[in-house]
mmCIF file of C-alpha atoms and ligand atoms in Angstrom:
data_model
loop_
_atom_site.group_PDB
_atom_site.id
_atom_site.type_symbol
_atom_site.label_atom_id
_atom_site.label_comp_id
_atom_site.label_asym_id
_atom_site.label_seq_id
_atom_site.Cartn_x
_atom_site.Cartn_y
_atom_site.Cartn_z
ATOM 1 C CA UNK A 1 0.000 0.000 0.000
ATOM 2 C CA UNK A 2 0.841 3.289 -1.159
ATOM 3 C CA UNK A 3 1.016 5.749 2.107
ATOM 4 C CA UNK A 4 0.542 9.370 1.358
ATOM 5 C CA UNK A 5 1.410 12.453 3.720
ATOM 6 C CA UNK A 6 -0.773 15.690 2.865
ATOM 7 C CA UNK A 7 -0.664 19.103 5.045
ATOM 8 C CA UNK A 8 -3.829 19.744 6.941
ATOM 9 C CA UNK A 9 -6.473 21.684 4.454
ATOM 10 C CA UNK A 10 -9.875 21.139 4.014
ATOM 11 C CA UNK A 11 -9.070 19.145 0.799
ATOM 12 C CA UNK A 12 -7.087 16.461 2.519
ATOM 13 C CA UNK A 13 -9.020 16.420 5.782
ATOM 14 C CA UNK A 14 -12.051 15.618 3.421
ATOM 15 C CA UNK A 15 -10.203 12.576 1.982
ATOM 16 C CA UNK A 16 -9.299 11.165 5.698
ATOM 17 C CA UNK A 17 -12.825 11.746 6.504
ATOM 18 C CA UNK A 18 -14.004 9.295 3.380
ATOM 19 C CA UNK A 19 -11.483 7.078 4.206
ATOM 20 C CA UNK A 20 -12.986 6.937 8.210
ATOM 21 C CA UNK A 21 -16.336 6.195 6.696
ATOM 22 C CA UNK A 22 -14.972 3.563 4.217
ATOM 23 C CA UNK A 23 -13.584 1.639 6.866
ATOM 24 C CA UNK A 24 -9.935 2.661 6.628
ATOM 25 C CA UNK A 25 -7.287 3.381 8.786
ATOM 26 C CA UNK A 26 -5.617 7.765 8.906
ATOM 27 C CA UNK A 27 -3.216 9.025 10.716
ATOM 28 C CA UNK A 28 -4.186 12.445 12.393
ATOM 29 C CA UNK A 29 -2.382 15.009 14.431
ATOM 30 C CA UNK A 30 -3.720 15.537 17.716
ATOM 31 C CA UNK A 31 -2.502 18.134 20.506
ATOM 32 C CA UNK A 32 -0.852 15.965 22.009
ATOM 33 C CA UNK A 33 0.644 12.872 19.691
ATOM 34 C CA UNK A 34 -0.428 12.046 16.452
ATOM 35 C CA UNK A 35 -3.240 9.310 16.315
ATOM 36 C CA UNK A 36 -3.920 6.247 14.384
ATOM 37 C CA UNK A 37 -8.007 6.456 13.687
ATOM 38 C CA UNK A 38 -10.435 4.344 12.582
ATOM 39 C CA UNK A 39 -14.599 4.568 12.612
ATOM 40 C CA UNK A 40 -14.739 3.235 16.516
ATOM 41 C CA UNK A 41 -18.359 1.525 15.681
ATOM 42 C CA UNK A 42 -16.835 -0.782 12.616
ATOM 43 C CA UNK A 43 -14.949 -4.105 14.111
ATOM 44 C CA UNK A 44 -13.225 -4.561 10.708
ATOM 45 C CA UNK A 45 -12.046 -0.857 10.999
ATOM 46 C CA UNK A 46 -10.804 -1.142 14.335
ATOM 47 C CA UNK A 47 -8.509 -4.131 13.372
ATOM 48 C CA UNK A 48 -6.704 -2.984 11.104
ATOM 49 C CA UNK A 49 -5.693 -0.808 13.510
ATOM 50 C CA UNK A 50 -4.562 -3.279 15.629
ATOM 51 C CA UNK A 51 -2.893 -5.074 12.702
ATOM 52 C CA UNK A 52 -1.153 -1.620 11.425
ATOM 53 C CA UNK A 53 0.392 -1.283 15.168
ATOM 54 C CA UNK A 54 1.289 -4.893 16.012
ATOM 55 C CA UNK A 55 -0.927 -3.939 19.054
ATOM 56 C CA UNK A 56 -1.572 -6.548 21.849
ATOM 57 C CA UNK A 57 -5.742 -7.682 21.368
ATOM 58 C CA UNK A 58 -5.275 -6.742 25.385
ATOM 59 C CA UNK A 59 -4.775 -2.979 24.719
ATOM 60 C CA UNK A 60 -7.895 -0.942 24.715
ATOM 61 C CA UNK A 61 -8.284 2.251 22.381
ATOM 62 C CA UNK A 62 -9.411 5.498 23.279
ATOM 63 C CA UNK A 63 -12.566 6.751 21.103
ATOM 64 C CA UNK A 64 -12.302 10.327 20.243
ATOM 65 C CA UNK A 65 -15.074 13.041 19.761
ATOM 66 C CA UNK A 66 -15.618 16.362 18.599
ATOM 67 C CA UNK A 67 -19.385 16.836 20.431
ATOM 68 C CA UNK A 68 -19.995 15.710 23.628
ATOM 69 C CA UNK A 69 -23.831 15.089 22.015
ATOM 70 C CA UNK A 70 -21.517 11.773 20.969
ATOM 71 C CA UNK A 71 -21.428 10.518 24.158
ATOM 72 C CA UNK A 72 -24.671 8.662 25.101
ATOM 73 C CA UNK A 73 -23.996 6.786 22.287
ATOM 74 C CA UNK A 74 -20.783 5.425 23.838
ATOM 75 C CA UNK A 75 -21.156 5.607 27.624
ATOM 76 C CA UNK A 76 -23.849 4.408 30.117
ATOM 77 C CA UNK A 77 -23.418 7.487 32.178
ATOM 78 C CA UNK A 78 -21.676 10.575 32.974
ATOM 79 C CA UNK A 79 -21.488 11.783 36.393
ATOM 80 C CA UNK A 80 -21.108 14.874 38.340
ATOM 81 C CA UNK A 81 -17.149 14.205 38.847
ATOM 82 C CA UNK A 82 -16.742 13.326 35.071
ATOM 83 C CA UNK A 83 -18.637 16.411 34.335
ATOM 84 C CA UNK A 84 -16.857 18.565 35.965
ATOM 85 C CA UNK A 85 -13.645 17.539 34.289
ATOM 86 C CA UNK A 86 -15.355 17.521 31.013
ATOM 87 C CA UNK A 87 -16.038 20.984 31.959
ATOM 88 C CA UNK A 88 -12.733 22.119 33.337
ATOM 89 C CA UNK A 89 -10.547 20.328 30.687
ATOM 90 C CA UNK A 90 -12.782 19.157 27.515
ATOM 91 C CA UNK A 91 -11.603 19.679 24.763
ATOM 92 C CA UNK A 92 -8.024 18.933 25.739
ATOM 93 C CA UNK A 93 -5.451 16.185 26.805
ATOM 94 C CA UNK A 94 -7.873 14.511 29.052
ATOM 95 C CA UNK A 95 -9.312 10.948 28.540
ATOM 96 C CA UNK A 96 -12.267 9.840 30.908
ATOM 97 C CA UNK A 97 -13.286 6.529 30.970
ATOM 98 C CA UNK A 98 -16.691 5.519 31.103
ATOM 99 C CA UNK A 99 -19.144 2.247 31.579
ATOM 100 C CA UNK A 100 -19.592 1.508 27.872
ATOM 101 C CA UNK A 101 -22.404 0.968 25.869
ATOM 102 C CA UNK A 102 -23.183 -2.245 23.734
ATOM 103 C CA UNK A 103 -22.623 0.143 20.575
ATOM 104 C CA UNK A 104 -18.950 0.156 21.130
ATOM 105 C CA UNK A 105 -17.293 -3.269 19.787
ATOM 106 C CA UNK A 106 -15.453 -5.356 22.322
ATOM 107 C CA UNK A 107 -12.479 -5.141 19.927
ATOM 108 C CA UNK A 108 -12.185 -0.935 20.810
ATOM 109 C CA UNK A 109 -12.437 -1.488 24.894
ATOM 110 C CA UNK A 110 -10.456 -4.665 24.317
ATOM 111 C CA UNK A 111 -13.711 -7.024 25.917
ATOM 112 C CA UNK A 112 -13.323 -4.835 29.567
ATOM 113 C CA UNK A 113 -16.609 -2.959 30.148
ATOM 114 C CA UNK A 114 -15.872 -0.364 30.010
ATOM 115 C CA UNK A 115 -14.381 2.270 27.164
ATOM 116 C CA UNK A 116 -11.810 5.999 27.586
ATOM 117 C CA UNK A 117 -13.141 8.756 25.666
ATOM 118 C CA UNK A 118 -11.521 12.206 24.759
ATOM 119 C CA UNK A 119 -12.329 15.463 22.935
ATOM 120 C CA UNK A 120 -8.945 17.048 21.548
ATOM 121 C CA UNK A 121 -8.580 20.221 20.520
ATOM 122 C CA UNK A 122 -6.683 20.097 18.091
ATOM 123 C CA UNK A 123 -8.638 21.583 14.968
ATOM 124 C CA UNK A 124 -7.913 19.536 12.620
ATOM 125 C CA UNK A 125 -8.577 16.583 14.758
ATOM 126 C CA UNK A 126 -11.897 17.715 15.596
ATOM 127 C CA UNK A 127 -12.415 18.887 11.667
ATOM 128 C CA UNK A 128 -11.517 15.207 10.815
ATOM 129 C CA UNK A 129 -13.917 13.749 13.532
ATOM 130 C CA UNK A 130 -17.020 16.310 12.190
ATOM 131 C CA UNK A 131 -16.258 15.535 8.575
ATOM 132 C CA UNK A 132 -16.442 11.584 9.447
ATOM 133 C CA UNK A 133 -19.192 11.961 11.569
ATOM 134 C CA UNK A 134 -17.941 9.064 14.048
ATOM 135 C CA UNK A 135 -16.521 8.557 17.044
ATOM 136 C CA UNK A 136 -13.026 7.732 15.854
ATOM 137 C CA UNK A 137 -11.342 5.269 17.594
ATOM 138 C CA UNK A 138 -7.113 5.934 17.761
ATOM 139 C CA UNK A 139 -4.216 5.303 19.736
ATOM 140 C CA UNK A 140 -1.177 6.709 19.481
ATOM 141 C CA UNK A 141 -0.105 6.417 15.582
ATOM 142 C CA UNK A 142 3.947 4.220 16.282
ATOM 143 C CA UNK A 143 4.297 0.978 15.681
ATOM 144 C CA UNK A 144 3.757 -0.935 19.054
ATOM 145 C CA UNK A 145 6.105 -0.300 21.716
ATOM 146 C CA UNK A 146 8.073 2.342 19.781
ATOM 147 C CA UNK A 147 8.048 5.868 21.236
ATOM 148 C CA UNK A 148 4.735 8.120 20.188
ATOM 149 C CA UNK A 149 5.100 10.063 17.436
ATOM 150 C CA UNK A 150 5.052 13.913 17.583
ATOM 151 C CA UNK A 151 5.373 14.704 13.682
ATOM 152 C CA UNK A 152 4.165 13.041 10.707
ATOM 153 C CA UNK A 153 7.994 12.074 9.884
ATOM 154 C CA UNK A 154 7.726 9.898 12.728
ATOM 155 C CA UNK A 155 4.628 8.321 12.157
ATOM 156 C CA UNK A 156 6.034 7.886 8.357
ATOM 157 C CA UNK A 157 8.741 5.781 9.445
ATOM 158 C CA UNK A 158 6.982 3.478 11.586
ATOM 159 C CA UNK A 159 3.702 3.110 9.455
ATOM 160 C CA UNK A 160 5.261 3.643 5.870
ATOM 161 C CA UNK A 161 3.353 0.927 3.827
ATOM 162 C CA UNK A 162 0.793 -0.003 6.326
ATOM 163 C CA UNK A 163 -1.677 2.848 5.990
ATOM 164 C CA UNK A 164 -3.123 4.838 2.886
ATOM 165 C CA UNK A 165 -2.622 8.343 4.262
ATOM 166 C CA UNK A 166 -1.176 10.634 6.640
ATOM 167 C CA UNK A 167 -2.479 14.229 7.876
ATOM 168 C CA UNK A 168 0.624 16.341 8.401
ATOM 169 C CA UNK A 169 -0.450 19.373 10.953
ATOM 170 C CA UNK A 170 3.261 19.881 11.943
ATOM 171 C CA UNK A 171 4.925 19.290 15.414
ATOM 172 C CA UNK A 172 2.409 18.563 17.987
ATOM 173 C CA UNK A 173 2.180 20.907 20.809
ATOM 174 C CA UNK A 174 2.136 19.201 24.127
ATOM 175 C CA UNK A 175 3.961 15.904 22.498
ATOM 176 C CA UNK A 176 3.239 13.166 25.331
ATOM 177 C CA UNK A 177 -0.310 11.507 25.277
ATOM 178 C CA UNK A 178 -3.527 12.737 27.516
ATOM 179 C CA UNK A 179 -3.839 11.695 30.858
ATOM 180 C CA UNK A 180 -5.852 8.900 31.618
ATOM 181 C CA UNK A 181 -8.745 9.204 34.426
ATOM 182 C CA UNK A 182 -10.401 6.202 35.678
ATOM 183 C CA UNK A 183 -14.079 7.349 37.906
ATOM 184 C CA UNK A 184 -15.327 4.105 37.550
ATOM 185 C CA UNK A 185 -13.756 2.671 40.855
ATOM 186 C CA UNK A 186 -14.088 4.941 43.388
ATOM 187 C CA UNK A 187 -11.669 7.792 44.057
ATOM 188 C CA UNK A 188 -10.481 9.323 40.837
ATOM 189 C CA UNK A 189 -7.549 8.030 39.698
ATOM 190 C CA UNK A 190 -4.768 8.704 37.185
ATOM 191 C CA UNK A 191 -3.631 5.860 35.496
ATOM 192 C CA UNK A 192 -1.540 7.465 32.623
ATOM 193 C CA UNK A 193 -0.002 11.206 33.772
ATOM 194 C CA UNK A 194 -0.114 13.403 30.436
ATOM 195 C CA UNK A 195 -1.159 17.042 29.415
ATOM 196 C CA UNK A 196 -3.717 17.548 32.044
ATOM 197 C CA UNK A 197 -1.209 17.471 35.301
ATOM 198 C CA UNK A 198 -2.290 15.693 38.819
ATOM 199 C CA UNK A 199 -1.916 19.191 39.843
ATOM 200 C CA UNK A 200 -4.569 21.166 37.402
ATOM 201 C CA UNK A 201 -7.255 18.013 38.458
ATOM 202 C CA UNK A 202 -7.077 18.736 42.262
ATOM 203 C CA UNK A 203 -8.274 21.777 41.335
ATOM 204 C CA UNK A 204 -10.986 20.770 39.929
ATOM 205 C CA UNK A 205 -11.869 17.649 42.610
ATOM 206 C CA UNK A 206 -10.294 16.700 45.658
ATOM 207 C CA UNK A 207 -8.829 13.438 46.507
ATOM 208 C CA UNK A 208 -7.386 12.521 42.630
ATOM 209 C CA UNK A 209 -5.277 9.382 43.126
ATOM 210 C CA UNK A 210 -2.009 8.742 41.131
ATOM 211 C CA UNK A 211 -2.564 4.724 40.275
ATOM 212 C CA UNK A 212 1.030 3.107 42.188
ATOM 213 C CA UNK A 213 1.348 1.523 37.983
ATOM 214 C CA UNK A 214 2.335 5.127 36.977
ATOM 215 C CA UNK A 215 5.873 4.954 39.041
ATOM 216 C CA UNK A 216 6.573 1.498 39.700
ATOM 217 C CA UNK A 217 6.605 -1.309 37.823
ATOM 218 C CA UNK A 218 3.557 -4.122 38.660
ATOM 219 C CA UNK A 219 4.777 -7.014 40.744
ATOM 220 C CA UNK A 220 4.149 -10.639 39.617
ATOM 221 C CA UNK A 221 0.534 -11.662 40.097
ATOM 222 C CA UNK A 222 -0.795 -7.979 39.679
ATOM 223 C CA UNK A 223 -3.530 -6.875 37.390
ATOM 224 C CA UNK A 224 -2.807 -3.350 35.724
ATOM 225 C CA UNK A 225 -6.168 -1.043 36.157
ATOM 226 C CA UNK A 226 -5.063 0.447 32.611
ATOM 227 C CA UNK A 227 -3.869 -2.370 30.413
ATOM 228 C CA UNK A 228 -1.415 0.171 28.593
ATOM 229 C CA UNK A 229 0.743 -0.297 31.765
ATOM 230 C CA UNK A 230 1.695 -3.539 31.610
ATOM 231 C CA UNK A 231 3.574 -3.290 27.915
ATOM 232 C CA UNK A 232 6.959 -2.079 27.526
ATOM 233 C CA UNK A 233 6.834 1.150 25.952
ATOM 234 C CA UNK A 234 8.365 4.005 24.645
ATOM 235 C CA UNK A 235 11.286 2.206 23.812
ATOM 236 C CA UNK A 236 14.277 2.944 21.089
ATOM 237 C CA UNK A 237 16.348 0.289 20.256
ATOM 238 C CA UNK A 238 19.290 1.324 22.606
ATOM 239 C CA UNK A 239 19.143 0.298 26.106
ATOM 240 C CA UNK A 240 17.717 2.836 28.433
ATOM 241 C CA UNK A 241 19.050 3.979 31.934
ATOM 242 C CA UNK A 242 17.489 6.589 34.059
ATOM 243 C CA UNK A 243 19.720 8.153 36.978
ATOM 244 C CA UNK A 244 17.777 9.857 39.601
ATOM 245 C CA UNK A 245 18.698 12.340 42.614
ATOM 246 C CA UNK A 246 20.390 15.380 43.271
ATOM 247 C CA UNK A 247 22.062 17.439 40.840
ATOM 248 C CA UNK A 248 26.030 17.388 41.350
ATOM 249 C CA UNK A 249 25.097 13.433 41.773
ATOM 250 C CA UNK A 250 23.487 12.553 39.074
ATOM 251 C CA UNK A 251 25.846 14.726 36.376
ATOM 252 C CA UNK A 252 28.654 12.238 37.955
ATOM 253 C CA UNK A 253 26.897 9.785 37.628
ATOM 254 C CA UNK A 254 25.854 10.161 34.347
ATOM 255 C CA UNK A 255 28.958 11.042 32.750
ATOM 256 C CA UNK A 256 30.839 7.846 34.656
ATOM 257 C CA UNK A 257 28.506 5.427 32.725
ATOM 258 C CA UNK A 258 28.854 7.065 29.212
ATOM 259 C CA UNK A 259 32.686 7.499 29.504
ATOM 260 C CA UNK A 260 32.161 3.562 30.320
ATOM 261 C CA UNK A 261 30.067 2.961 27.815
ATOM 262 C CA UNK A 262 31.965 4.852 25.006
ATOM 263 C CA UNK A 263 35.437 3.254 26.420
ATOM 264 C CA UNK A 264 33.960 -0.164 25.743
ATOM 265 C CA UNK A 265 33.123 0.979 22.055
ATOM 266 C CA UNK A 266 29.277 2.001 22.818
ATOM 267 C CA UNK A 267 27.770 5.122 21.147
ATOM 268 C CA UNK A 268 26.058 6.698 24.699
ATOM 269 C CA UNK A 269 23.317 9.638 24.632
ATOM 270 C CA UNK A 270 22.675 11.766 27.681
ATOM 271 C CA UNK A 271 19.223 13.281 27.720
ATOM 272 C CA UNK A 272 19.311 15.827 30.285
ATOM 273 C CA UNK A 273 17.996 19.769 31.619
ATOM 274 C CA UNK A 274 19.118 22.943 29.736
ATOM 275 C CA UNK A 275 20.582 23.719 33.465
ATOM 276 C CA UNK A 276 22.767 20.841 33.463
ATOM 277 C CA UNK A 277 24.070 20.873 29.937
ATOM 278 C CA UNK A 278 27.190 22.253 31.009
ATOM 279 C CA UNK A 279 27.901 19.211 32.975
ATOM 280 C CA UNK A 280 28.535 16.909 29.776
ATOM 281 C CA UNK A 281 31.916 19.141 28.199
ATOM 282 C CA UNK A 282 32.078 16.835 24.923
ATOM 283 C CA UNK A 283 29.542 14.534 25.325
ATOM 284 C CA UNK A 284 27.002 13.112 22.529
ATOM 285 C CA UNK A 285 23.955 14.903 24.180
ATOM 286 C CA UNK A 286 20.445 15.754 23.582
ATOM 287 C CA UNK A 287 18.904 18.903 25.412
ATOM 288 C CA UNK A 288 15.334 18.202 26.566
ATOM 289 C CA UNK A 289 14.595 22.063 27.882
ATOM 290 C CA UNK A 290 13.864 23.619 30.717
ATOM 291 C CA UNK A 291 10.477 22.073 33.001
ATOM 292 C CA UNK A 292 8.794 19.060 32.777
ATOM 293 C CA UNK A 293 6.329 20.317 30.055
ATOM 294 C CA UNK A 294 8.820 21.539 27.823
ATOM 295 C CA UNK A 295 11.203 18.653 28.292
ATOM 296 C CA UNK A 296 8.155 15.675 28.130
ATOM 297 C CA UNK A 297 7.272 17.209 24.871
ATOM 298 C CA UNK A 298 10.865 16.644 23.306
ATOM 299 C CA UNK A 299 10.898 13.470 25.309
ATOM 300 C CA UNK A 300 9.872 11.261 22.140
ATOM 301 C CA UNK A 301 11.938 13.090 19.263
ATOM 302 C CA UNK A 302 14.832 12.596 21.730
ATOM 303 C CA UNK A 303 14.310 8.801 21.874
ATOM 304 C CA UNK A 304 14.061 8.098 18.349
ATOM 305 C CA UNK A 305 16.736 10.530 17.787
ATOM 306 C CA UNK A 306 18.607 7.660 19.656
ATOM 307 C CA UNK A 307 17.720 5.510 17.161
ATOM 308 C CA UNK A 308 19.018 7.417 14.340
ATOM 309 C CA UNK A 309 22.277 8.116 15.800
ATOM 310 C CA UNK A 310 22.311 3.879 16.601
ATOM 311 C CA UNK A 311 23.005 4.669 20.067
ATOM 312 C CA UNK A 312 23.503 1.693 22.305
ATOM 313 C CA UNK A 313 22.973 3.389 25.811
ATOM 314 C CA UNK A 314 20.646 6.635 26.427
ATOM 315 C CA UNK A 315 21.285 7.821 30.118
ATOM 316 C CA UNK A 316 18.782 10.277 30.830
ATOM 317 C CA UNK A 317 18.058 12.683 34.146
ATOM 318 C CA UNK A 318 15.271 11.630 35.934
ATOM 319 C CA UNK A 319 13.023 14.462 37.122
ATOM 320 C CA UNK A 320 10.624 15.627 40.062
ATOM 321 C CA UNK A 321 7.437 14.738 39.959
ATOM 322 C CA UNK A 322 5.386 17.512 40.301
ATOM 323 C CA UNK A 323 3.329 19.046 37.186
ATOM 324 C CA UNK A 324 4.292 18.042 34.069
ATOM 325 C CA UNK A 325 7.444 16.280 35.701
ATOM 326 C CA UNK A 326 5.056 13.213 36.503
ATOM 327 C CA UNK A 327 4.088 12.457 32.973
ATOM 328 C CA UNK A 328 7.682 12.758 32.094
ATOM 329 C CA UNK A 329 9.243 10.715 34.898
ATOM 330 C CA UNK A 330 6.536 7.854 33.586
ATOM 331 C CA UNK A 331 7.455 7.929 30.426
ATOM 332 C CA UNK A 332 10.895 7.746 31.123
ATOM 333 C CA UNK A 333 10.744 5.184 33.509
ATOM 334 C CA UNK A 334 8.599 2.784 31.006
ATOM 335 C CA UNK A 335 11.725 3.518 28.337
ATOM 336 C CA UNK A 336 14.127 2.583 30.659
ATOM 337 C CA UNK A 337 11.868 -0.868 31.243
ATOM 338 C CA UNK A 338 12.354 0.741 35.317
ATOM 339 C CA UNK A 339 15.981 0.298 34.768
ATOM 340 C CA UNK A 340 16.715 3.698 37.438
ATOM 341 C CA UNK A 341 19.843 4.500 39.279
ATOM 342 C CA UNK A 342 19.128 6.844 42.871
ATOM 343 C CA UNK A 343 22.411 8.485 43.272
HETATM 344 O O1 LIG B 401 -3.138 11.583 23.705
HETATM 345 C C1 LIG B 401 -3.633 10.479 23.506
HETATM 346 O O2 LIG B 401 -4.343 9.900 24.361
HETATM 347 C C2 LIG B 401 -3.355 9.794 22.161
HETATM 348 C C3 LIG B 401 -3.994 10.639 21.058
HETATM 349 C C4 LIG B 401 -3.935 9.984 19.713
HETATM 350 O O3 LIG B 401 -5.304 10.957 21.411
HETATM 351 N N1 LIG B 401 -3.832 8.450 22.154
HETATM 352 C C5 LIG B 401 -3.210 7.473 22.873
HETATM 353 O O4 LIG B 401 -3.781 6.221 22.760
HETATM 354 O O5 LIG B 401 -2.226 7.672 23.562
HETATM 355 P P1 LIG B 401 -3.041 4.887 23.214
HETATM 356 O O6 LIG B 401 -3.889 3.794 22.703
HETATM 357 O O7 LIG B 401 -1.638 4.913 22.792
HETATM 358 O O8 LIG B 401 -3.153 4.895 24.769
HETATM 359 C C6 LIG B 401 -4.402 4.660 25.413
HETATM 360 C C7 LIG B 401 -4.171 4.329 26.862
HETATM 361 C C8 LIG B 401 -3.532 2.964 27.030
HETATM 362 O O9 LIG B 401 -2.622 3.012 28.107
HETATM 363 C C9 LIG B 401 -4.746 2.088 27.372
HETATM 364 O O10 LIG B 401 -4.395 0.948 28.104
HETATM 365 C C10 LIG B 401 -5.603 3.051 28.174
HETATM 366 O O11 LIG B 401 -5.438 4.310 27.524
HETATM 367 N N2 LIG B 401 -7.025 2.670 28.105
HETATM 368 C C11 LIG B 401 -7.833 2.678 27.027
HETATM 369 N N3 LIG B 401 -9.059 2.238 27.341
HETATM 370 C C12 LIG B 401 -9.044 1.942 28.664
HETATM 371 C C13 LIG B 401 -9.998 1.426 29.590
HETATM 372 N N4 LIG B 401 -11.242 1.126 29.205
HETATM 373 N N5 LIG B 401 -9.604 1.249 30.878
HETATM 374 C C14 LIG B 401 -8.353 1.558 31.267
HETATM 375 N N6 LIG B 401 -7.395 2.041 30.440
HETATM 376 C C15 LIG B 401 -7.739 2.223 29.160
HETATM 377 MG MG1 LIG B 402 0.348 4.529 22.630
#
């Protein structure tokens, strides 16, 4: 198959729509990665999908709206909580999930009852989603297990061939995926940190929980409350090491295992803060910025960047955790398959 990559105009975003309704799988920019969609009410749609990803049939996808006049089609409910969030947050980098309806194929909430729904606000996401007049159903457009991608080059080189068109919009602007908020069991919980921080919902509702999956890997026996958790993720082909803990530590640290790495004939990367730059003299490294935000939303360019340069070892600085720090600390952490050193 033939895989075409047109800018964003009301020409091309026409053609996705078609596409959506004829059962075929687009990829889409989003605010915060770009998204692999498919009509979320066709089966047939939906695996292909799957099959374009090499996607575990375990994963569940999250079904995307423009309106929220599309949700009592897909949810059995919404209450106060999730309205207030809607409210606060919609559209945005926020995905609710919700006790599905029988509308939405067991193949989109991978059999669990229930499905995750988000608005973005990205316009030409929500152009696409009018235009197909769906609920399109899309994760994020890499090939499984491969970092997100945050421009259409990147989903180009992991779905060349697989998919009849791409929807270049440019760079996306938050570049790491929408948190993940689960109502159904009790206290509100975050099970993926993303462009809504932990922060922005306790103002909106007290008591949000931050699931113990988002930090730590699951021990043996455990059930992950978002099946996303429980793949490795985010991963280049080098071998990823996160060093954690204070500054003057960590620089050591960091530059002891690439000078080990390099002396042993290993290409090394160190990912680290504008701030700490400095530290590395020489060294191969790749500046994430300055604050979680900006530095999660170089995160993935950085990590394929890795992969380009065929670097065996990425060190990267671990972060705080607060604001935007959390989303990039997970991702991180799931890169590094929890491989972290606490100098
Ligand atoms: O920002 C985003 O969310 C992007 C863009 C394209 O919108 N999409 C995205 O989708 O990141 P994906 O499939 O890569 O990640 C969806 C996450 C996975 O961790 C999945 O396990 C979780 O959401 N998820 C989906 N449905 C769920 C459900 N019913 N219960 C718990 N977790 C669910
Ligand atoms: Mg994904």
């Amino acid at each position: 198959m033939k895989t075409d990559v047109l800018p964003v105009s009301a020409a091309s975003i026409d053609r996705a729509a078609l596409l959506l309704k004829a059962g075929e799988v687009v990829a889409f920019p989003t605010e915060t990665v770009y998204g692999l969609g498919a009509n979320a009410l066709d089966e047939g749609a939906v695996a292909k999908i799957f099959a374009a990803k090499g996607r575990p049939a375990d994963n569940p996808l999250i079904a995307h709206i423009a309106d929220r006049a599309a949700l009592p089609l897909l949810v059995r409910g919404v209450d106060r909580r999730a309205r207030a969030l809607m409210d606060a947050f919609w559209p945005g980098p926020l995905t609710l999930i919700f006790e599905k309806t029988d509308r939405v194929p067991a193949i989109v909430s991978a059999g669990l009852s229930t499905v995750a729904v988000r608005m973005p606000s990205h316009e030409a996401a929500r152009a696409l989603i009018e235009r197909s007049g769906v609920p399109v159903a899309a994760p994020s457009a890499n090939r499984s297990g491969r970092p997100s991608p945050t421009t259409a080059a990147h989903v180009l080189s992991d779905m060349d061939g697989r998919i009849p068109l791409i929807l270049d919009g440019g760079p996306c602007a938050v570049g790491v995926e929408s948190t993940v908020v689960d109502l159904s069991g009790g206290a509100p919980t975050i099970l993926r940190p993303g462009g809504v921080t932990a922060e922005m919902l306790r103002g909106v509702l007290q008591d949000v929980l931050v699931d113990p999956a988002v930090l730590s890997p699951l021990r043996v026996g455990e059930t992950a409350r978002s099946p996303g958790m429980k793949h490795r993720h985010y991963a280049p082909s080098a071998r990823v090491v996160v060093v954690r803990g204070v500054k003057e530590s960590v620089a050591e640290e960091t530059r002891r295992r690439y000078d080990e790495a390099e002396e042993a004939g290993k290409r090394a990367l160190i990912l680290c803060q504008s701030a700490m730059a400095g530290a590395y003299g020489q060294r191969r490294v790749r500046v994430l910025g300055t604050g979680g935000g900006e530095m999660a939303s170089h995160l993935f360019d950085a990590l394929r960047e890795a992969d380009r340069l065929q670097v065996e070892l990425v060190i990267a600085e671990g972060s705080g955790t607060e604001g935007m720090g959390l989303a990039l600390m997970n991702r991180l952490l799931r890169a590094a398959d929890f491989d972290v050193v606490d100098v």
